[in-house]
CSV table of C-alpha atoms in Angstrom, one decimal:
chain,number,residue,atom,x,y,z
A,1,MET,CA,116.6,91.0,90.1
A,2,LEU,CA,113.1,89.9,89.9
A,3,PHE,CA,113.6,86.6,91.1
A,4,ALA,CA,115.2,88.1,94.3
A,5,THR,CA,112.2,90.3,94.8
A,6,ILE,CA,109.7,87.3,94.6
A,7,ILE,CA,111.8,85.5,96.8
A,8,ARG,CA,111.8,88.1,99.4
A,9,ARG,CA,107.9,88.9,98.7
A,10,LEU,CA,107.3,85.1,99.7
A,11,PHE,CA,109.1,85.4,102.9
A,12,SER,CA,108.3,89.1,103.9
A,13,ASP,CA,105.3,88.2,106.3
A,14,ARG,CA,107.5,87.7,109.5
A,15,THR,CA,104.2,87.8,111.5
A,16,ASN,CA,103.2,84.6,109.7
A,17,ALA,CA,103.4,81.5,112.1
A,18,ASN,CA,103.4,79.3,109.3
A,19,VAL,CA,106.7,80.5,107.7
A,20,ALA,CA,108.8,78.7,110.6
A,21,ARG,CA,107.8,75.5,109.0
A,22,TRP,CA,109.7,76.6,105.6
A,23,ALA,CA,113.4,76.1,106.5
A,24,ALA,CA,115.8,76.8,103.7
A,25,ILE,CA,114.2,76.6,100.3
A,26,LEU,CA,116.4,77.9,97.7
A,27,VAL,CA,115.2,78.0,94.2
A,28,THR,CA,117.5,79.4,91.3
A,29,CYS,CA,116.3,80.6,87.9
A,30,ALA,CA,118.0,78.9,85.0
A,31,THR,CA,116.5,81.3,82.7
A,32,MET,CA,117.4,84.6,84.4
A,33,SER,CA,115.8,87.1,81.9
A,34,ALA,CA,112.5,85.3,81.9
A,35,GLN,CA,112.5,83.6,85.3
A,36,GLU,CA,110.6,80.6,83.5
A,37,ILE,CA,112.5,77.9,84.7
A,38,TRP,CA,113.1,77.1,88.6
A,39,ARG,CA,114.6,74.4,90.5
A,40,SER,CA,115.1,74.0,94.2
A,41,ALA,CA,118.8,73.6,96.0
A,42,PRO,CA,119.3,70.8,98.8
A,43,GLN,CA,117.4,71.9,102.0
A,44,GLU,CA,120.2,70.2,104.2
A,45,MET,CA,122.3,73.4,103.0
A,46,SER,CA,120.3,75.3,105.9
A,47,ARG,CA,117.4,75.0,108.1
A,48,ALA,CA,117.4,78.5,109.1
A,49,ASN,CA,114.8,80.9,107.2
A,50,LEU,CA,116.4,83.1,104.4
A,51,TRP,CA,115.1,86.4,104.2
A,52,SER,CA,117.2,87.9,101.1
A,53,VAL,CA,119.3,87.2,98.1
A,54,ALA,CA,121.4,89.3,95.7
A,55,THR,CA,123.3,88.6,92.8
A,56,GLY,CA,126.4,90.3,91.3
A,57,ASN,CA,129.8,89.2,89.2
A,58,GLY,CA,128.4,85.9,88.8
A,59,THR,CA,127.6,85.0,92.3
A,60,LEU,CA,124.6,84.7,94.3
A,61,VAL,CA,124.4,85.3,98.1
A,62,ALA,CA,121.5,84.2,100.2
A,63,VAL,CA,121.1,85.5,103.9
A,64,GLY,CA,118.9,84.3,106.9
A,65,GLU,CA,118.6,83.6,110.6
A,66,GLN,CA,121.3,82.8,113.0
A,67,GLY,CA,123.8,84.5,110.6
A,68,THR,CA,123.6,82.0,107.7
A,69,ILE,CA,125.0,83.0,104.2
A,70,LEU,CA,124.8,80.9,101.6
A,71,THR,CA,126.9,81.4,98.1
A,72,ALA,CA,126.3,79.7,94.8
A,73,SER,CA,127.9,80.4,91.3
A,74,SER,CA,125.3,81.5,88.8
A,75,GLU,CA,126.9,79.1,86.4
A,76,ASP,CA,126.1,75.8,88.2
A,77,PHE,CA,124.3,77.1,91.2
A,78,GLY,CA,125.7,74.7,93.9
A,79,TRP,CA,125.4,76.4,97.2
A,80,PHE,CA,128.2,76.8,99.9
A,81,ARG,CA,128.0,77.7,103.6
A,82,ARG,CA,130.0,80.7,104.4
A,83,GLU,CA,131.1,82.2,108.0
A,84,SER,CA,129.5,85.2,108.9
A,85,GLY,CA,131.1,85.9,112.2
A,86,THR,CA,127.6,86.7,113.8
A,87,SER,CA,124.5,84.6,115.1
A,88,VAL,CA,122.1,87.5,114.5
A,89,TRP,CA,119.4,87.5,111.7
A,90,LEU,CA,120.6,88.5,108.6
A,91,VAL,CA,117.8,90.3,106.7
A,92,GLY,CA,119.0,92.3,103.8
A,93,ALA,CA,121.7,91.7,100.9
A,94,GLY,CA,123.0,94.0,98.1
A,95,PHE,CA,125.5,94.1,95.4
A,96,GLY,CA,127.4,97.1,93.9
A,97,ASN,CA,130.5,98.2,92.7
A,98,GLY,CA,132.4,94.9,93.1
A,99,ARG,CA,131.3,94.2,96.8
A,100,PHE,CA,128.4,92.4,98.6
A,101,VAL,CA,126.9,94.1,101.6
A,102,VAL,CA,124.6,92.3,104.3
A,103,VAL,CA,122.6,94.0,106.8
A,104,GLY,CA,120.4,92.6,110.0
A,105,ASP,CA,119.7,92.7,113.5
A,106,ARG,CA,121.5,94.9,116.2
A,107,GLY,CA,122.8,97.1,113.3
A,108,VAL,CA,125.2,94.5,111.8
A,109,ILE,CA,126.5,95.2,108.4
A,110,LEU,CA,128.9,92.9,106.6
A,111,THR,CA,130.9,93.4,103.3
A,112,SER,CA,132.6,90.9,101.0
A,113,ASP,CA,134.8,91.6,98.3
A,114,ASP,CA,135.6,88.1,97.2
A,115,ALA,CA,132.2,86.5,95.8
A,116,GLY,CA,130.9,86.2,99.4
A,117,ILE,CA,133.7,84.0,100.6
A,118,THR,CA,134.8,86.2,103.6
A,119,TRP,CA,132.9,88.9,105.5
A,120,THR,CA,134.0,91.9,107.2
A,121,ALA,CA,131.8,93.6,110.1
A,122,ARG,CA,131.4,97.3,109.7
A,123,PRO,CA,130.1,99.9,112.0
A,124,ALA,CA,126.7,101.2,111.6
A,125,GLY,CA,126.3,103.5,114.3
A,126,THR,CA,122.9,102.0,115.6
A,127,ASP,CA,121.6,99.1,117.4
A,128,LEU,CA,118.4,99.0,115.3
A,129,ARG,CA,117.7,96.2,112.7
A,130,LEU,CA,118.7,96.7,109.3
A,131,ASN,CA,116.0,95.2,107.3
A,132,GLY,CA,117.4,96.2,103.8
A,133,VAL,CA,120.3,97.6,101.6
A,134,ALA,CA,120.8,98.5,98.1
A,135,PHE,CA,123.4,100.3,95.9
A,136,GLY,CA,123.3,102.7,92.8
A,137,GLY,CA,124.4,106.0,91.4
A,138,GLY,CA,127.8,105.1,93.5
A,139,ARG,CA,125.9,105.3,96.9
A,140,TRP,CA,124.8,102.5,99.3
A,141,ILE,CA,121.7,103.1,101.2
A,142,ALA,CA,120.5,100.8,104.4
A,143,ILE,CA,117.3,101.0,106.0
A,144,GLY,CA,115.8,99.4,109.2
A,145,GLU,CA,113.3,99.7,112.1
A,146,GLN,CA,112.1,103.0,113.4
A,147,GLY,CA,112.7,104.7,109.9
A,148,VAL,CA,116.4,104.4,110.3
A,149,VAL,CA,118.5,105.2,107.2
A,150,LEU,CA,122.2,105.0,106.7
A,151,THR,CA,124.1,106.1,103.5
A,152,SER,CA,127.6,105.3,102.3
A,153,THR,CA,129.8,105.6,99.4
A,154,ASP,CA,132.0,102.6,99.9
A,155,GLY,CA,129.9,100.3,102.1
A,156,THR,CA,132.7,100.6,104.8
A,157,ILE,CA,131.8,103.8,106.4
A,158,TRP,CA,128.2,104.6,107.4
A,159,GLU,CA,126.5,108.1,107.9
A,160,PRO,CA,123.1,108.2,109.5
A,161,ARG,CA,120.2,110.3,107.9
A,162,PRO,CA,117.6,111.7,109.5
A,163,SER,CA,114.8,109.1,110.1
A,164,LEU,CA,112.0,108.5,107.8
A,165,GLY,CA,109.1,108.6,110.6
A,166,THR,CA,108.8,106.0,113.4
A,167,GLY,CA,107.8,102.9,111.6
A,168,PHE,CA,109.9,100.3,110.2
A,169,LEU,CA,111.4,100.6,106.4
A,170,ARG,CA,111.8,97.1,104.6
A,171,ALA,CA,111.3,97.6,101.1
A,172,ILE,CA,114.3,99.1,99.0
A,173,ALA,CA,115.4,99.2,95.3
A,174,TYR,CA,117.2,101.4,92.9
A,175,GLY,CA,115.6,102.3,89.6
A,176,PRO,CA,117.2,103.9,86.6
A,177,ASP,CA,118.1,106.9,88.5
A,178,ARG,CA,116.8,106.8,92.1
A,179,PHE,CA,116.0,105.1,94.9
A,180,TYR,CA,112.7,103.8,96.5
A,181,VAL,CA,112.3,103.2,99.9
A,182,GLY,CA,108.9,101.4,101.3
A,183,GLY,CA,107.6,100.5,105.2
A,184,ALA,CA,104.9,100.6,107.6
A,185,GLY,CA,101.5,102.1,106.9
A,186,GLY,CA,101.9,102.2,102.9
A,187,LYS,CA,104.9,104.8,103.4
A,188,LEU,CA,106.9,104.9,100.2
A,189,PHE,CA,109.6,107.5,99.6
A,190,THR,CA,112.1,108.4,96.8
A,191,THR,CA,115.7,109.8,96.6
A,192,THR,CA,118.1,110.6,93.9
A,193,ASP,CA,120.9,111.8,96.2
A,194,ALA,CA,120.4,109.6,99.0
A,195,ALA,CA,120.2,112.7,101.2
A,196,THR,CA,116.8,114.3,100.6
A,197,PHE,CA,113.8,111.9,100.5
A,198,THR,CA,110.4,112.8,98.8
A,199,ALA,CA,107.3,111.0,100.0
A,200,ILE,CA,105.1,109.2,97.3
A,201,ALA,CA,101.2,108.9,97.7
A,202,VAL,CA,100.5,105.1,97.7
A,203,PRO,CA,96.7,104.4,97.4
A,204,SER,CA,97.0,102.0,100.5
A,205,THR,CA,97.8,101.7,104.0
A,206,ALA,CA,99.1,98.0,103.8
A,207,ASP,CA,102.7,97.6,104.8
A,208,ILE,CA,105.0,97.9,101.9
A,209,GLU,CA,107.7,94.6,102.3
A,210,SER,CA,109.1,95.0,98.9
A,211,VAL,CA,109.7,97.5,95.6
A,212,ALA,CA,111.2,97.1,92.3
A,213,ALA,CA,111.4,99.9,89.5
A,214,SER,CA,112.2,100.2,86.1
A,215,ALA,CA,112.5,103.2,83.8
A,216,THR,CA,108.8,103.3,83.3
A,217,HIS,CA,107.2,101.2,86.2
A,218,VAL,CA,107.3,100.8,90.1
A,219,TRP,CA,106.1,97.6,91.7
A,220,ILE,CA,105.3,97.2,95.4
A,221,ALA,CA,104.0,94.2,97.5
A,222,GLY,CA,103.2,94.1,101.0
A,223,SER,CA,100.9,92.9,103.6
A,224,GLY,CA,97.5,91.8,103.1
A,225,GLY,CA,98.0,90.6,99.6
A,226,LEU,CA,99.2,94.3,98.3
A,227,LEU,CA,100.3,94.4,94.8
A,228,ALA,CA,100.2,97.8,93.0
A,229,THR,CA,102.0,99.1,89.7
A,230,HIS,CA,102.7,102.7,89.4
A,231,THR,CA,103.1,103.9,85.7
A,232,ALA,CA,102.1,106.9,83.5
A,233,GLY,CA,101.6,109.0,86.7
A,234,ALA,CA,99.0,106.3,88.0
A,235,TRP,CA,98.6,103.4,90.5
A,236,ASN,CA,97.3,99.9,89.6
A,237,VAL,CA,96.0,98.3,92.4
A,238,ASP,CA,95.7,94.4,92.1
A,239,THR,CA,92.3,93.7,93.5
A,240,THR,CA,92.5,89.8,92.8
A,241,GLY,CA,93.1,89.0,96.3
A,242,TYR,CA,96.2,87.3,96.4
A,243,ASN,CA,96.7,85.3,99.8
A,244,SER,CA,100.3,85.3,101.2
A,245,THR,CA,99.3,82.7,103.8
A,246,PHE,CA,101.4,79.4,103.4
């Protein structure tokens, strides 16, 4: 899933005017374990900006503006446009327990159980934009604007949780035994039960746009070129001055 995190990081700066010049640039990794070989997909597949990609059961699902959903097989990487039934921005995608879940503007939640071919709308109970979704430990978590958090055991019925502040939440990932959620102002939280969230101190107030986790490491990326790694109880902030402007 690291390739998915990379793509989301590249397009995470929603305030960057130059991002509008990048239509649908899809890259797929032929060597999934090392991300060493990349190739582009035909741009004519979509001219909308794409915000997220998820993989599961040999299928890739990419989502973006104007209700765009594209799917591909990890065997041949041939991309196909799918009907989403909506025209709003679709911002986050995830896979778990045989199901794809996509979230987006106006509280949109869509699910697919047939490799992304058909999609069903699910009630979210909120009109706020949902920016990300992830599955782990038998649970789904969706996050969004104004600290909104929703949880579900099946992706169909969603329950609201107490908001995590008033800023946006955009980064979400599941590690070996817990979720990590990040957002505005360097806020980072973790939870093992999708009910109680614990704040994690981060040595930055930059917005966290993406997070990834393994058994020993947590990585965050965000605004102003934020790149940091947590391991052995300490943060290491990359100070090489990475510039996210295209």
